[in-house]
């Protein structure tokens, strides 16, 4: 199969329209059979539930080419499961998990010419999402929904090599106790926009959100989970009912324990102890791990011993091992890699 004539080595992280997308509609209490379509545009009523009350959930994942030429995705069953949890929390109908994975496979196959070649550092980003589409004027769940999957080729997260970032402790709250912080809903990301724009305006790469109840515990950044390394090489990640359960974090914790023989711990992480960690990283789909060199809390700096020039040694090993699994250099645990072709 011939690839599209794209400058694979210079792709950014932006939308590039591909040939096909998957669509399934929910009406009268059931999902239709779904199909691949050509048209990237969505037509809906001005009073659609998603437009009035932000009733939408989504997932993010990638397809990539391994060294042996296969197109694969990473743990799509977990994205399917997480979307079920998100849909239930927003009173949306569940899109069956096995159909979710099949829709992803169909969409990637149909756009295989856009999957970047091995070695380019680029990937095919996959965005499954669901939203309320029928008119809703009273505050209530919609009756009709649309589930869609589109793809877009994106460049490597780190262009020109990995450099540790500087983050700030945010004055804004990301999620309320008993709220929606644990699901992947569009509304969570809308409320984070002002905070991230403010951080960027002040010269920071990202926010560190603290728990809104006590503002003493580390939560996440809004787009990634935290991962810390202690001075005795233990991997620690924050535990909270308002953190989005990252599939990348879950995978890294497994890799740390079962591939690297490290002790791992998921627990409350108090901000007061951040200064005592040796390394810090942000983990998520886009970058796998972004190393953090410095945390700034209202002018007070916490500088990690790993420094501002490169990833710390333990985070580097975690990154290399997980990306090695994804690219087929290292044997993956059973069920982690979904071969598409």
Tab-separated table of C-alpha atoms in Angstrom:
chain	number	residue	atom	x	y	z
A	1	UNK	CA	0.000	0.000	0.000
A	2	UNK	CA	1.408	3.369	-1.056
A	3	UNK	CA	1.696	6.053	1.630
A	4	UNK	CA	0.414	9.590	1.145
A	5	UNK	CA	2.931	12.140	-0.034
A	6	UNK	CA	3.378	13.949	3.275
A	7	UNK	CA	6.471	15.442	4.889
A	8	UNK	CA	6.439	12.829	7.657
A	9	UNK	CA	9.488	14.223	9.434
A	10	UNK	CA	7.987	17.689	9.836
A	11	UNK	CA	4.403	17.021	10.888
A	12	UNK	CA	3.070	19.089	13.768
A	13	UNK	CA	0.389	18.193	16.289
A	14	UNK	CA	-2.524	19.552	14.296
A	15	UNK	CA	-5.505	18.290	12.327
A	16	UNK	CA	-4.896	16.843	8.878
A	17	UNK	CA	-8.019	15.512	7.195
A	18	UNK	CA	-7.817	11.833	6.249
A	19	UNK	CA	-9.999	9.847	3.833
A	20	UNK	CA	-12.460	8.014	6.063
A	21	UNK	CA	-14.098	8.281	9.471
A	22	UNK	CA	-16.461	5.926	11.329
A	23	UNK	CA	-19.968	6.991	12.376
A	24	UNK	CA	-22.685	5.208	14.356
A	25	UNK	CA	-25.970	6.778	15.498
A	26	UNK	CA	-28.019	6.039	18.609
A	27	UNK	CA	-31.766	6.491	18.213
A	28	UNK	CA	-34.871	4.872	19.727
A	29	UNK	CA	-32.768	3.141	22.359
A	30	UNK	CA	-30.223	1.394	20.131
A	31	UNK	CA	-27.080	1.931	18.082
A	32	UNK	CA	-27.227	1.397	14.320
A	33	UNK	CA	-24.697	-0.779	12.503
A	34	UNK	CA	-22.265	2.084	11.888
A	35	UNK	CA	-20.245	2.737	8.734
A	36	UNK	CA	-17.190	4.428	7.296
A	37	UNK	CA	-17.991	7.687	5.511
A	38	UNK	CA	-16.122	10.280	3.442
A	39	UNK	CA	-17.615	13.540	4.746
A	40	UNK	CA	-15.675	15.042	7.699
A	41	UNK	CA	-18.430	17.541	8.490
A	42	UNK	CA	-21.188	17.102	11.067
A	43	UNK	CA	-24.647	18.559	10.570
A	44	UNK	CA	-26.744	19.054	13.695
A	45	UNK	CA	-29.554	21.168	15.059
A	46	UNK	CA	-28.687	24.494	16.669
A	47	UNK	CA	-30.185	23.151	19.916
A	48	UNK	CA	-28.202	19.891	19.962
A	49	UNK	CA	-27.434	18.596	23.438
A	50	UNK	CA	-23.690	18.815	22.918
A	51	UNK	CA	-23.921	22.505	21.990
A	52	UNK	CA	-26.199	23.490	24.853
A	53	UNK	CA	-24.969	21.337	27.749
A	54	UNK	CA	-21.561	19.960	26.697
A	55	UNK	CA	-22.694	16.344	26.705
A	56	UNK	CA	-19.641	14.820	25.055
A	57	UNK	CA	-16.899	12.318	25.919
A	58	UNK	CA	-13.811	11.288	23.969
A	59	UNK	CA	-10.670	9.194	23.873
A	60	UNK	CA	-7.201	9.655	22.410
A	61	UNK	CA	-4.884	6.952	21.122
A	62	UNK	CA	-2.361	6.256	18.360
A	63	UNK	CA	-1.574	3.858	15.559
A	64	UNK	CA	1.997	3.469	14.383
A	65	UNK	CA	4.218	1.348	12.197
A	66	UNK	CA	6.510	-1.144	13.911
A	67	UNK	CA	9.990	-2.032	12.679
A	68	UNK	CA	8.653	-5.163	10.973
A	69	UNK	CA	6.095	-3.097	9.030
A	70	UNK	CA	2.917	-3.843	10.951
A	71	UNK	CA	0.388	-1.154	11.848
A	72	UNK	CA	-0.562	-1.482	15.515
A	73	UNK	CA	-2.409	0.287	18.318
A	74	UNK	CA	-1.676	0.162	22.028
A	75	UNK	CA	-4.239	-1.295	24.454
A	76	UNK	CA	-7.404	-0.033	22.696
A	77	UNK	CA	-9.536	-2.217	24.973
A	78	UNK	CA	-8.658	0.085	27.870
A	79	UNK	CA	-9.759	3.158	25.912
A	80	UNK	CA	-13.026	1.354	25.177
A	81	UNK	CA	-13.534	0.584	28.850
A	82	UNK	CA	-12.729	4.130	29.923
A	83	UNK	CA	-15.240	5.555	27.435
A	84	UNK	CA	-17.903	3.303	28.978
A	85	UNK	CA	-17.165	4.855	32.382
A	86	UNK	CA	-17.230	8.369	30.923
A	87	UNK	CA	-20.529	7.792	29.119
A	88	UNK	CA	-22.234	6.394	32.205
A	89	UNK	CA	-21.195	9.420	34.284
A	90	UNK	CA	-22.747	11.827	31.742
A	91	UNK	CA	-25.933	9.737	31.321
A	92	UNK	CA	-25.011	8.742	27.785
A	93	UNK	CA	-25.648	5.321	26.225
A	94	UNK	CA	-22.668	2.972	26.330
A	95	UNK	CA	-21.030	2.205	23.016
A	96	UNK	CA	-20.138	-1.514	23.303
A	97	UNK	CA	-16.454	-2.106	23.983
A	98	UNK	CA	-15.974	-4.701	21.258
A	99	UNK	CA	-17.605	-2.352	18.738
A	100	UNK	CA	-15.343	0.493	19.898
A	101	UNK	CA	-12.234	-1.571	19.140
A	102	UNK	CA	-13.675	-2.704	15.810
A	103	UNK	CA	-14.498	0.898	14.853
A	104	UNK	CA	-10.921	1.927	15.626
A	105	UNK	CA	-9.554	-0.943	13.534
A	106	UNK	CA	-11.865	-0.122	10.614
A	107	UNK	CA	-10.933	3.556	10.674
A	108	UNK	CA	-7.189	2.936	10.846
A	109	UNK	CA	-7.341	0.349	8.065
A	110	UNK	CA	-9.283	2.768	5.869
A	111	UNK	CA	-6.623	5.436	6.484
A	112	UNK	CA	-3.566	3.167	6.412
A	113	UNK	CA	-1.924	5.404	3.814
A	114	UNK	CA	-1.743	8.111	6.505
A	115	UNK	CA	0.026	5.952	9.106
A	116	UNK	CA	3.554	7.385	9.196
A	117	UNK	CA	6.424	5.071	8.263
A	118	UNK	CA	8.630	3.510	10.921
A	119	UNK	CA	11.478	5.737	12.029
A	120	UNK	CA	9.775	9.037	11.233
A	121	UNK	CA	8.801	9.624	14.870
A	122	UNK	CA	5.279	10.443	13.691
A	123	UNK	CA	2.080	8.505	14.418
A	124	UNK	CA	-1.565	8.390	13.385
A	125	UNK	CA	-3.604	9.980	16.163
A	126	UNK	CA	-7.030	8.376	16.692
A	127	UNK	CA	-9.918	10.305	18.227
A	128	UNK	CA	-13.046	8.295	19.171
A	129	UNK	CA	-15.785	10.519	20.593
A	130	UNK	CA	-19.510	10.599	21.342
A	131	UNK	CA	-21.991	13.426	21.798
A	132	UNK	CA	-25.667	14.254	22.241
A	133	UNK	CA	-27.040	15.338	18.859
A	134	UNK	CA	-30.810	15.879	19.147
A	135	UNK	CA	-32.355	19.220	20.276
A	136	UNK	CA	-32.360	19.639	24.080
A	137	UNK	CA	-33.508	22.897	25.668
A	138	UNK	CA	-34.413	21.704	29.166
A	139	UNK	CA	-31.444	20.597	31.281
A	140	UNK	CA	-31.549	16.853	30.726
A	141	UNK	CA	-29.676	14.144	28.801
A	142	UNK	CA	-30.147	13.978	25.053
A	143	UNK	CA	-32.162	11.144	23.502
A	144	UNK	CA	-30.022	10.677	20.410
A	145	UNK	CA	-26.243	10.361	20.133
A	146	UNK	CA	-23.504	9.984	17.589
A	147	UNK	CA	-20.304	7.986	18.046
A	148	UNK	CA	-17.479	8.812	15.666
A	149	UNK	CA	-13.818	7.991	15.086
A	150	UNK	CA	-11.469	10.136	13.024
A	151	UNK	CA	-7.721	9.990	12.493
A	152	UNK	CA	-5.016	12.532	11.769
A	153	UNK	CA	-1.250	12.070	11.288
A	154	UNK	CA	0.813	13.931	13.886
A	155	UNK	CA	4.494	14.563	14.401
A	156	UNK	CA	6.616	13.553	17.385
A	157	UNK	CA	5.777	15.361	20.593
A	158	UNK	CA	9.399	16.365	21.143
A	159	UNK	CA	10.911	17.961	18.053
A	160	UNK	CA	14.673	18.239	18.264
A	161	UNK	CA	14.970	16.029	21.323
A	162	UNK	CA	13.525	15.823	24.813
A	163	UNK	CA	14.050	18.753	27.156
A	164	UNK	CA	12.649	18.884	30.703
A	165	UNK	CA	9.836	21.377	31.163
A	166	UNK	CA	8.993	23.929	33.839
A	167	UNK	CA	5.553	23.812	35.429
A	168	UNK	CA	3.721	25.988	37.913
A	169	UNK	CA	1.329	25.248	40.743
A	170	UNK	CA	-2.027	26.472	39.507
A	171	UNK	CA	-4.289	28.788	41.465
A	172	UNK	CA	-7.231	27.191	39.649
A	173	UNK	CA	-8.944	23.940	40.574
A	174	UNK	CA	-9.136	21.231	37.946
A	175	UNK	CA	-11.886	19.068	39.471
A	176	UNK	CA	-14.213	19.056	42.448
A	177	UNK	CA	-14.535	16.171	44.912
A	178	UNK	CA	-17.253	13.814	43.616
A	179	UNK	CA	-17.150	15.698	40.283
A	180	UNK	CA	-16.083	14.587	36.795
A	181	UNK	CA	-12.288	14.675	37.064
A	182	UNK	CA	-12.051	10.890	36.679
A	183	UNK	CA	-13.709	10.775	33.240
A	184	UNK	CA	-12.594	11.993	29.816
A	185	UNK	CA	-15.295	14.568	29.165
A	186	UNK	CA	-14.976	17.640	26.983
A	187	UNK	CA	-16.224	19.869	29.793
A	188	UNK	CA	-13.131	19.074	31.899
A	189	UNK	CA	-10.864	20.299	29.124
A	190	UNK	CA	-12.903	23.429	28.427
A	191	UNK	CA	-12.518	24.551	32.029
A	192	UNK	CA	-8.734	23.998	31.867
A	193	UNK	CA	-8.175	26.320	28.903
A	194	UNK	CA	-7.982	29.561	30.871
A	195	UNK	CA	-5.570	27.975	33.338
A	196	UNK	CA	-3.182	26.714	30.661
A	197	UNK	CA	-3.291	29.959	28.680
A	198	UNK	CA	-2.465	31.795	31.922
A	199	UNK	CA	0.432	29.412	32.627
A	200	UNK	CA	1.848	29.900	29.144
A	201	UNK	CA	1.512	33.679	29.443
A	202	UNK	CA	3.578	33.495	32.618
A	203	UNK	CA	6.319	31.468	30.938
A	204	UNK	CA	5.415	27.974	32.133
A	205	UNK	CA	4.863	24.836	30.068
A	206	UNK	CA	2.132	23.281	32.187
A	207	UNK	CA	0.114	23.455	35.399
A	208	UNK	CA	0.329	21.304	38.487
A	209	UNK	CA	-3.162	21.053	39.938
A	210	UNK	CA	-3.610	20.395	43.640
A	211	UNK	CA	-6.682	18.765	45.145
A	212	UNK	CA	-9.489	21.288	45.422
A	213	UNK	CA	-10.628	20.142	48.873
A	214	UNK	CA	-7.414	20.828	50.807
A	215	UNK	CA	-4.944	22.139	48.191
A	216	UNK	CA	-2.246	20.037	49.829
A	217	UNK	CA	-2.037	17.029	47.483
A	218	UNK	CA	-0.728	16.698	43.915
A	219	UNK	CA	-3.328	15.603	41.372
A	220	UNK	CA	-2.470	15.942	37.646
A	221	UNK	CA	-1.855	18.564	34.948
A	222	UNK	CA	-5.205	18.358	33.192
A	223	UNK	CA	-3.686	16.552	30.237
A	224	UNK	CA	-1.325	14.099	31.914
A	225	UNK	CA	-0.729	12.183	35.139
A	226	UNK	CA	2.292	12.736	37.392
A	227	UNK	CA	4.952	10.133	37.997
A	228	UNK	CA	7.666	10.679	40.608
A	229	UNK	CA	10.899	8.821	41.364
A	230	UNK	CA	12.191	8.773	44.936
A	231	UNK	CA	15.869	9.054	45.784
A	232	UNK	CA	15.919	5.311	46.495
A	233	UNK	CA	14.429	4.635	43.029
A	234	UNK	CA	10.830	3.868	43.917
A	235	UNK	CA	8.129	4.912	41.446
A	236	UNK	CA	5.306	6.913	43.053
A	237	UNK	CA	2.148	8.191	41.388
A	238	UNK	CA	-0.669	10.188	42.994
A	239	UNK	CA	-3.901	8.461	43.940
A	240	UNK	CA	-7.151	10.420	43.802
A	241	UNK	CA	-10.767	9.822	42.820
A	242	UNK	CA	-10.629	13.015	40.726
A	243	UNK	CA	-7.643	12.029	38.549
A	244	UNK	CA	-8.254	10.690	35.053
A	245	UNK	CA	-6.969	7.079	35.044
A	246	UNK	CA	-4.226	7.293	32.420
A	247	UNK	CA	-3.627	4.182	30.328
A	248	UNK	CA	-0.026	5.302	29.810
A	249	UNK	CA	0.510	5.673	33.567
A	250	UNK	CA	-1.008	2.260	34.222
A	251	UNK	CA	1.301	0.741	31.615
A	252	UNK	CA	4.394	2.526	32.950
A	253	UNK	CA	3.724	1.300	36.478
A	254	UNK	CA	3.523	-2.263	35.156
A	255	UNK	CA	6.736	-1.788	33.177
A	256	UNK	CA	8.502	-0.370	36.234
A	257	UNK	CA	7.570	-3.354	38.373
A	258	UNK	CA	7.697	-6.253	35.925
A	259	UNK	CA	10.354	-5.185	33.412
A	260	UNK	CA	12.668	-3.000	35.499
A	261	UNK	CA	12.182	-4.634	38.915
A	262	UNK	CA	11.333	-1.355	40.635
A	263	UNK	CA	9.038	-0.872	43.599
A	264	UNK	CA	5.875	1.035	42.662
A	265	UNK	CA	3.344	2.844	44.804
A	266	UNK	CA	0.085	4.668	44.103
A	267	UNK	CA	-0.797	6.898	47.044
A	268	UNK	CA	-1.572	10.409	48.219
A	269	UNK	CA	1.335	12.645	47.246
A	270	UNK	CA	1.503	15.813	49.336
A	271	UNK	CA	2.939	18.900	47.712
A	272	UNK	CA	5.275	19.346	50.676
A	273	UNK	CA	7.145	16.182	49.677
A	274	UNK	CA	7.656	17.086	45.992
A	275	UNK	CA	10.972	18.724	46.874
A	276	UNK	CA	12.257	15.369	48.111
A	277	UNK	CA	11.819	13.454	44.835
A	278	UNK	CA	14.748	12.764	42.503
A	279	UNK	CA	12.792	12.849	39.240
A	280	UNK	CA	9.399	13.901	37.949
A	281	UNK	CA	7.537	13.202	34.720
A	282	UNK	CA	4.150	13.754	33.109
A	283	UNK	CA	2.745	10.690	31.389
A	284	UNK	CA	0.113	10.525	28.664
A	285	UNK	CA	-0.631	9.404	25.117
A	286	UNK	CA	1.023	12.322	23.316
A	287	UNK	CA	4.548	12.174	24.743
A	288	UNK	CA	4.550	8.932	26.798
A	289	UNK	CA	6.629	10.793	29.425
A	290	UNK	CA	7.507	14.491	29.516
A	291	UNK	CA	10.329	15.071	32.017
A	292	UNK	CA	9.830	17.897	34.511
A	293	UNK	CA	12.908	19.824	35.571
A	294	UNK	CA	11.354	22.492	37.765
A	295	UNK	CA	8.148	23.225	39.671
A	296	UNK	CA	7.426	26.835	40.622
A	297	UNK	CA	4.972	27.701	43.387
A	298	UNK	CA	4.388	31.469	43.470
A	299	UNK	CA	8.052	32.263	42.905
A	300	UNK	CA	9.472	29.432	45.004
A	301	UNK	CA	11.354	26.943	42.833
A	302	UNK	CA	11.697	23.200	43.293
A	303	UNK	CA	14.487	21.928	41.034
A	304	UNK	CA	14.793	18.184	40.602
A	305	UNK	CA	18.300	16.661	40.773
A	306	UNK	CA	17.778	15.227	37.266
A	307	UNK	CA	18.144	18.795	35.989
A	308	UNK	CA	16.913	20.775	32.989
A	309	UNK	CA	19.034	19.188	30.248
A	310	UNK	CA	17.714	15.642	29.856
A	311	UNK	CA	15.419	12.994	31.305
A	312	UNK	CA	16.447	11.535	34.635
A	313	UNK	CA	17.937	8.015	34.396
A	314	UNK	CA	14.928	6.126	35.751
A	315	UNK	CA	12.362	8.022	33.705
A	316	UNK	CA	14.576	7.456	30.651
A	317	UNK	CA	14.521	3.693	31.292
A	318	UNK	CA	10.735	3.749	31.667
A	319	UNK	CA	10.362	5.733	28.446
A	320	UNK	CA	12.737	3.516	26.488
A	321	UNK	CA	11.092	0.312	27.720
A	322	UNK	CA	7.492	1.340	27.034
A	323	UNK	CA	8.257	2.806	23.608
A	324	UNK	CA	10.296	-0.316	22.873
A	325	UNK	CA	7.232	-2.416	23.650
A	326	UNK	CA	5.046	-0.205	21.484
A	327	UNK	CA	7.445	-0.368	18.531
A	328	UNK	CA	8.004	-4.108	18.780
A	329	UNK	CA	11.632	-4.041	19.958
A	330	UNK	CA	10.678	-5.519	23.338
A	331	UNK	CA	8.185	-8.325	23.864
A	332	UNK	CA	4.855	-6.941	25.039
A	333	UNK	CA	2.624	-8.367	27.760
A	334	UNK	CA	-0.237	-10.379	26.333
A	335	UNK	CA	-3.008	-8.223	24.882
A	336	UNK	CA	-1.124	-4.926	24.908
A	337	UNK	CA	-0.520	-4.652	21.150
A	338	UNK	CA	-3.420	-4.790	18.694
A	339	UNK	CA	-2.106	-5.591	15.212
A	340	UNK	CA	-4.223	-3.942	12.545
A	341	UNK	CA	-2.392	-5.153	9.438
